[in-house]
Short mmCIF file of C-alpha atoms in Angstrom, two decimals:
data_model
loop_
_atom_site.label_atom_id
_atom_site.label_comp_id
_atom_site.label_asym_id
_atom_site.label_seq_id
_atom_site.Cartn_x
_atom_site.Cartn_y
_atom_site.Cartn_z
CA MET A 721 -0.16 -0.01 0.07
CA ARG A 722 1.13 3.99 -0.50
CA ASN A 723 1.83 4.58 3.48
CA PRO A 724 1.82 1.22 5.16
CA GLU A 725 3.30 3.01 8.42
CA LYS A 726 -0.48 4.44 8.81
CA GLU A 727 -2.04 0.70 8.69
CA THR A 728 -3.20 -0.43 12.23
CA GLU A 729 -5.01 -3.46 11.15
CA LEU A 730 -2.97 -5.68 8.77
CA THR A 731 -0.10 -5.07 10.65
CA GLN A 732 -1.53 -7.45 13.58
CA ASP A 733 -1.74 -10.53 11.44
CA PRO A 734 1.94 -12.26 11.33
CA ASN A 735 1.09 -13.84 8.11
CA ILE A 736 1.05 -10.56 6.19
CA PHE A 737 4.08 -8.38 5.22
CA LEU A 738 3.31 -5.04 4.37
CA MET A 739 5.31 -2.81 1.52
CA SER A 740 5.21 0.21 -0.03
CA LEU A 741 3.68 0.65 -3.46
CA ASP A 742 2.71 3.31 -5.06
CA THR A 743 1.10 1.93 -8.67
CA THR A 744 1.72 5.53 -10.43
CA ASP A 745 5.49 4.86 -9.53
CA VAL A 746 7.07 2.69 -12.00
CA ASP A 747 10.57 2.64 -10.42
CA GLN A 748 8.76 1.35 -7.19
CA ILE A 749 6.57 -1.24 -8.63
CA ASN A 750 9.80 -2.63 -10.21
CA GLU A 751 11.41 -2.78 -7.05
CA THR A 752 8.79 -3.85 -4.85
CA ALA A 753 7.97 -6.96 -7.42
CA LYS A 754 11.82 -7.67 -7.04
CA ALA A 755 11.75 -7.48 -3.32
CA VAL A 756 8.65 -9.77 -3.14
CA ILE A 757 10.01 -12.46 -5.47
CA ASP A 758 13.31 -12.33 -3.58
CA MET A 759 11.22 -13.08 -0.65
CA GLY A 760 10.14 -16.79 -1.97
CA GLY A 761 8.07 -16.44 -4.72
CA VAL A 762 4.58 -15.48 -5.69
CA ASP A 763 1.69 -17.41 -6.64
CA VAL A 764 -1.00 -14.62 -7.25
CA VAL A 765 -0.94 -10.80 -7.95
CA PHE A 766 -4.04 -9.22 -7.22
CA ASN A 767 -4.05 -5.31 -8.91
CA ASN A 768 -7.04 -3.74 -6.76
CA ALA A 769 -5.95 -0.35 -6.67
CA GLY A 770 -8.57 2.26 -8.29
CA TYR A 771 -10.73 4.96 -7.67
CA GLY A 772 -14.05 6.44 -9.26
CA LEU A 773 -14.01 9.82 -11.14
CA SER A 774 -17.37 11.44 -11.97
CA GLY A 775 -18.88 14.64 -14.11
CA PRO A 776 -18.94 15.78 -17.26
CA LEU A 777 -15.78 15.33 -19.57
CA GLU A 778 -15.76 19.31 -20.11
CA GLY A 779 -15.23 19.71 -16.43
CA PHE A 780 -12.10 17.41 -16.04
CA THR A 781 -8.48 19.04 -15.99
CA ASP A 782 -6.02 17.23 -17.60
CA GLU A 783 -4.31 16.40 -14.44
CA GLN A 784 -7.53 14.41 -13.45
CA ILE A 785 -7.75 12.53 -16.62
CA VAL A 786 -3.82 11.41 -16.46
CA ARG A 787 -4.31 10.48 -12.99
CA ILE A 788 -7.26 8.06 -13.32
CA VAL A 789 -5.65 6.48 -16.37
CA ASN A 790 -2.37 5.91 -14.62
CA THR A 791 -3.89 4.56 -11.20
CA ASN A 792 -6.89 2.34 -12.53
CA LEU A 793 -5.26 1.01 -15.82
CA LEU A 794 -1.45 1.39 -16.29
CA GLY A 795 -0.92 0.62 -12.38
CA ALA A 796 -2.31 -2.64 -12.99
CA ILE A 797 -0.80 -3.38 -16.27
CA ARG A 798 2.81 -2.24 -15.38
CA THR A 799 2.70 -4.40 -12.01
CA THR A 800 1.61 -7.24 -14.21
CA LYS A 801 4.61 -6.36 -16.44
CA ALA A 802 6.76 -6.70 -12.82
CA PHE A 803 5.80 -10.07 -12.58
CA THR A 804 5.27 -12.02 -15.63
CA ASP A 805 9.18 -13.25 -16.02
CA HIS A 806 8.84 -14.97 -12.71
CA PHE A 807 5.14 -16.55 -13.59
CA ARG A 808 6.52 -17.50 -17.23
CA SER A 809 9.65 -18.94 -15.62
CA LYS A 810 7.80 -21.37 -13.34
CA ARG A 811 5.14 -21.66 -15.52
CA SER A 812 2.26 -20.82 -12.99
CA GLY A 813 0.60 -18.15 -11.55
CA ILE A 814 -2.65 -16.18 -11.59
CA PHE A 815 -3.06 -12.63 -12.21
CA ILE A 816 -6.48 -11.17 -10.91
CA ASN A 817 -7.69 -7.51 -11.65
CA THR A 818 -10.28 -5.71 -9.99
CA THR A 819 -12.47 -4.49 -12.68
CA SER A 820 -15.97 -3.08 -12.09
CA ILE A 821 -19.55 -3.92 -13.58
CA GLY A 822 -18.58 -0.55 -15.00
CA GLY A 823 -16.31 -2.56 -17.45
CA LEU A 824 -19.30 -4.25 -18.83
CA VAL A 825 -21.55 -1.42 -18.91
CA ALA A 826 -21.75 2.02 -18.85
CA VAL A 827 -23.93 4.94 -17.02
CA PRO A 828 -23.83 8.63 -17.50
CA PHE A 829 -21.06 11.17 -16.53
CA ASN A 830 -18.47 8.39 -15.75
CA SER A 831 -16.92 8.39 -18.83
CA LEU A 832 -13.32 8.21 -17.67
CA TYR A 833 -13.76 5.77 -15.00
CA HIS A 834 -15.68 3.49 -17.55
CA ALA A 835 -12.71 4.18 -20.37
CA THR A 836 -10.23 2.65 -17.89
CA LYS A 837 -12.35 -0.31 -16.63
CA TRP A 838 -13.47 -1.17 -20.23
CA ALA A 839 -9.87 -0.90 -20.88
CA LEU A 840 -8.79 -2.97 -17.96
CA GLU A 841 -11.55 -5.59 -19.54
CA GLY A 842 -10.34 -5.79 -22.74
CA TRP A 843 -6.45 -5.87 -22.06
CA SER A 844 -7.10 -8.64 -19.40
CA GLU A 845 -9.12 -10.54 -22.40
CA SER A 846 -5.92 -10.19 -24.53
CA MET A 847 -3.58 -11.22 -21.82
CA TRP A 848 -5.51 -14.31 -21.12
CA PHE A 849 -4.40 -15.54 -24.57
CA GLU A 850 -0.92 -14.51 -23.99
CA LEU A 851 -0.24 -15.96 -20.59
CA GLY A 852 -2.13 -18.78 -20.94
CA GLN A 853 0.56 -20.54 -23.25
CA PHE A 854 2.84 -20.48 -20.47
CA GLY A 855 0.51 -21.75 -17.97
CA ILE A 856 -0.53 -18.40 -16.12
CA GLY A 857 -3.88 -17.48 -15.53
CA MET A 858 -5.54 -14.10 -16.28
CA LYS A 859 -8.87 -12.99 -14.13
CA THR A 860 -11.27 -10.10 -13.62
CA VAL A 861 -13.26 -9.64 -10.73
CA SER A 862 -16.10 -7.46 -11.77
CA PRO A 863 -18.07 -5.78 -8.43
CA GLY A 864 -20.97 -3.72 -9.03
CA GLY A 865 -21.78 -1.35 -5.97
CA MET A 866 -20.11 -1.63 -2.59
CA LYS A 867 -20.83 -0.58 1.08
CA THR A 868 -17.66 0.98 1.55
CA ASP A 869 -16.43 4.75 1.54
CA PHE A 870 -16.09 4.24 -2.30
CA PHE A 871 -18.10 7.49 -2.69
CA GLY A 872 -15.69 9.26 -0.66
CA ARG A 873 -12.05 8.37 0.02
CA SER A 874 -11.77 6.43 -3.27
CA PHE A 875 -13.62 9.09 -5.44
CA ASP A 876 -12.98 11.94 -7.17
CA SER A 877 -15.48 14.32 -9.28
CA ALA A 878 -15.63 17.72 -11.79
CA GLN A 879 -18.61 20.12 -12.22
CA HIS A 880 -19.81 22.02 -15.53
CA GLU A 881 -22.60 24.32 -15.05
CA ALA A 882 -24.16 23.21 -18.24
CA TYR A 883 -24.47 19.74 -17.02
CA ASP A 884 -25.61 20.34 -13.33
CA GLU A 885 -29.32 19.57 -14.03
CA LEU A 886 -28.47 16.16 -15.85
CA VAL A 887 -26.00 15.20 -13.10
CA ALA A 888 -28.52 15.46 -10.73
CA LYS A 889 -30.90 13.42 -12.36
CA VAL A 890 -28.29 10.59 -12.68
CA MET A 891 -27.24 10.93 -9.13
CA THR A 892 -30.48 10.71 -7.80
CA VAL A 893 -30.60 7.02 -9.23
CA ILE A 894 -27.50 5.93 -8.48
CA THR A 895 -28.13 7.07 -4.69
CA ASP A 896 -31.61 5.73 -4.55
CA PRO A 897 -31.53 3.83 -1.11
CA ALA A 898 -33.42 1.24 -2.63
CA GLN A 899 -30.38 0.87 -5.09
CA MET A 900 -27.43 0.95 -2.32
CA ALA A 901 -29.30 -1.66 -0.48
CA SER A 902 -28.78 -4.32 -3.31
CA TYR A 903 -24.61 -3.47 -2.76
CA SER A 904 -22.46 -5.77 -1.48
CA SER A 905 -19.68 -5.97 1.31
CA PRO A 906 -16.06 -6.18 1.33
CA ASP A 907 -16.28 -9.67 2.30
CA GLN A 908 -19.07 -10.74 -0.28
CA ILE A 909 -16.65 -9.26 -2.64
CA ALA A 910 -13.42 -11.28 -1.23
CA GLU A 911 -14.91 -14.15 -1.25
CA VAL A 912 -15.06 -14.05 -5.20
CA VAL A 913 -11.57 -13.04 -5.31
CA TYR A 914 -10.73 -16.09 -3.17
CA GLU A 915 -12.75 -18.19 -5.48
CA ALA A 916 -11.09 -16.83 -8.38
CA ALA A 917 -7.66 -17.72 -6.92
CA THR A 918 -8.24 -21.18 -5.82
CA ASP A 919 -10.61 -22.67 -8.22
CA GLY A 920 -8.30 -23.93 -10.60
CA LYS A 921 -10.49 -22.95 -13.60
CA THR A 922 -9.57 -20.81 -16.92
CA GLN A 923 -12.38 -18.55 -16.24
CA LEU A 924 -11.73 -15.18 -17.20
CA ARG A 925 -14.42 -13.02 -15.90
CA TYR A 926 -16.05 -13.38 -12.33
CA VAL A 927 -18.99 -10.65 -12.13
CA ALA A 928 -19.42 -10.45 -8.49
CA GLY A 929 -22.53 -9.08 -6.41
CA SER A 930 -26.19 -9.54 -7.02
CA ASP A 931 -26.69 -6.03 -8.48
CA ALA A 932 -23.81 -6.22 -10.94
CA LYS A 933 -25.08 -9.94 -12.31
CA ALA A 934 -28.47 -8.79 -12.47
CA THR A 935 -27.21 -5.61 -14.59
CA TYR A 936 -24.83 -7.60 -16.77
CA GLU A 937 -27.38 -10.74 -17.66
CA ALA A 938 -30.11 -8.02 -18.60
CA ARG A 939 -27.27 -6.50 -20.77
CA LEU A 940 -26.78 -9.46 -22.16
CA GLN A 941 -30.52 -10.69 -22.84
CA MET A 942 -31.45 -7.44 -24.09
CA GLY A 943 -28.60 -6.65 -26.32
CA GLY A 944 -26.14 -3.73 -26.16
CA GLU A 945 -28.48 -1.09 -28.29
CA ALA A 946 -31.69 -1.93 -26.44
CA PHE A 947 -30.14 -2.09 -23.02
CA ARG A 948 -28.43 1.45 -23.37
CA GLU A 949 -32.08 3.02 -24.45
CA ALA A 950 -33.31 1.45 -21.46
CA MET A 951 -30.58 3.00 -19.31
CA ALA A 952 -31.11 6.52 -21.03
CA VAL A 953 -34.98 6.20 -19.83
CA ARG A 954 -33.98 4.94 -16.50
CA PHE A 955 -31.53 8.02 -15.91
CA PHE A 956 -33.12 10.86 -17.82
CA GLY A 957 -36.70 9.71 -18.39
#
């Protein structure tokens, strides 16, 4: 994690060894990967760093655009690259990437978040072929809504007055109590991650959470065009 010295819970478990890692720092990624491998090898690399960014495109600064691409997409790619030689040499290992239901469907005013998550899904699928030839697994876990502080600590936003009324409509739907009641706890998603790491399957995609499963199934059944039209009605009437 970026600041292991601030952690209080994980440091109490003797089976957990914390190290510093900022996934936007290429040198630190490579240094940490080498240090971990030198400690005795790795079986699973879980790329979980990421955050949300919402708002109209016209409202974002270039810094916001670059930051989310660096964190949500390039961080996973660079971390995977740092461990690939180790996995290829022993012809085993699993990479698990946290994507999102937002990597399989889209909603309004989350374009840059979706850009990173759709890219991560596509990259992971291509890497499934590439790494599979060496006995290496590539998997994605795609959660839906989370009962965490994602909309606080793990969230950024932008505004533009031309879109304020439309954004308000969308947020009313997203923050509806009935909608949020279907969100998953971290423990529920952790169970899916553990399943992906231990089930021995070559399965690529693990959609996690009841809301995510229902949303993705609706898109598959309706087809992309009809699903998008239905979403537009849902958000804008």
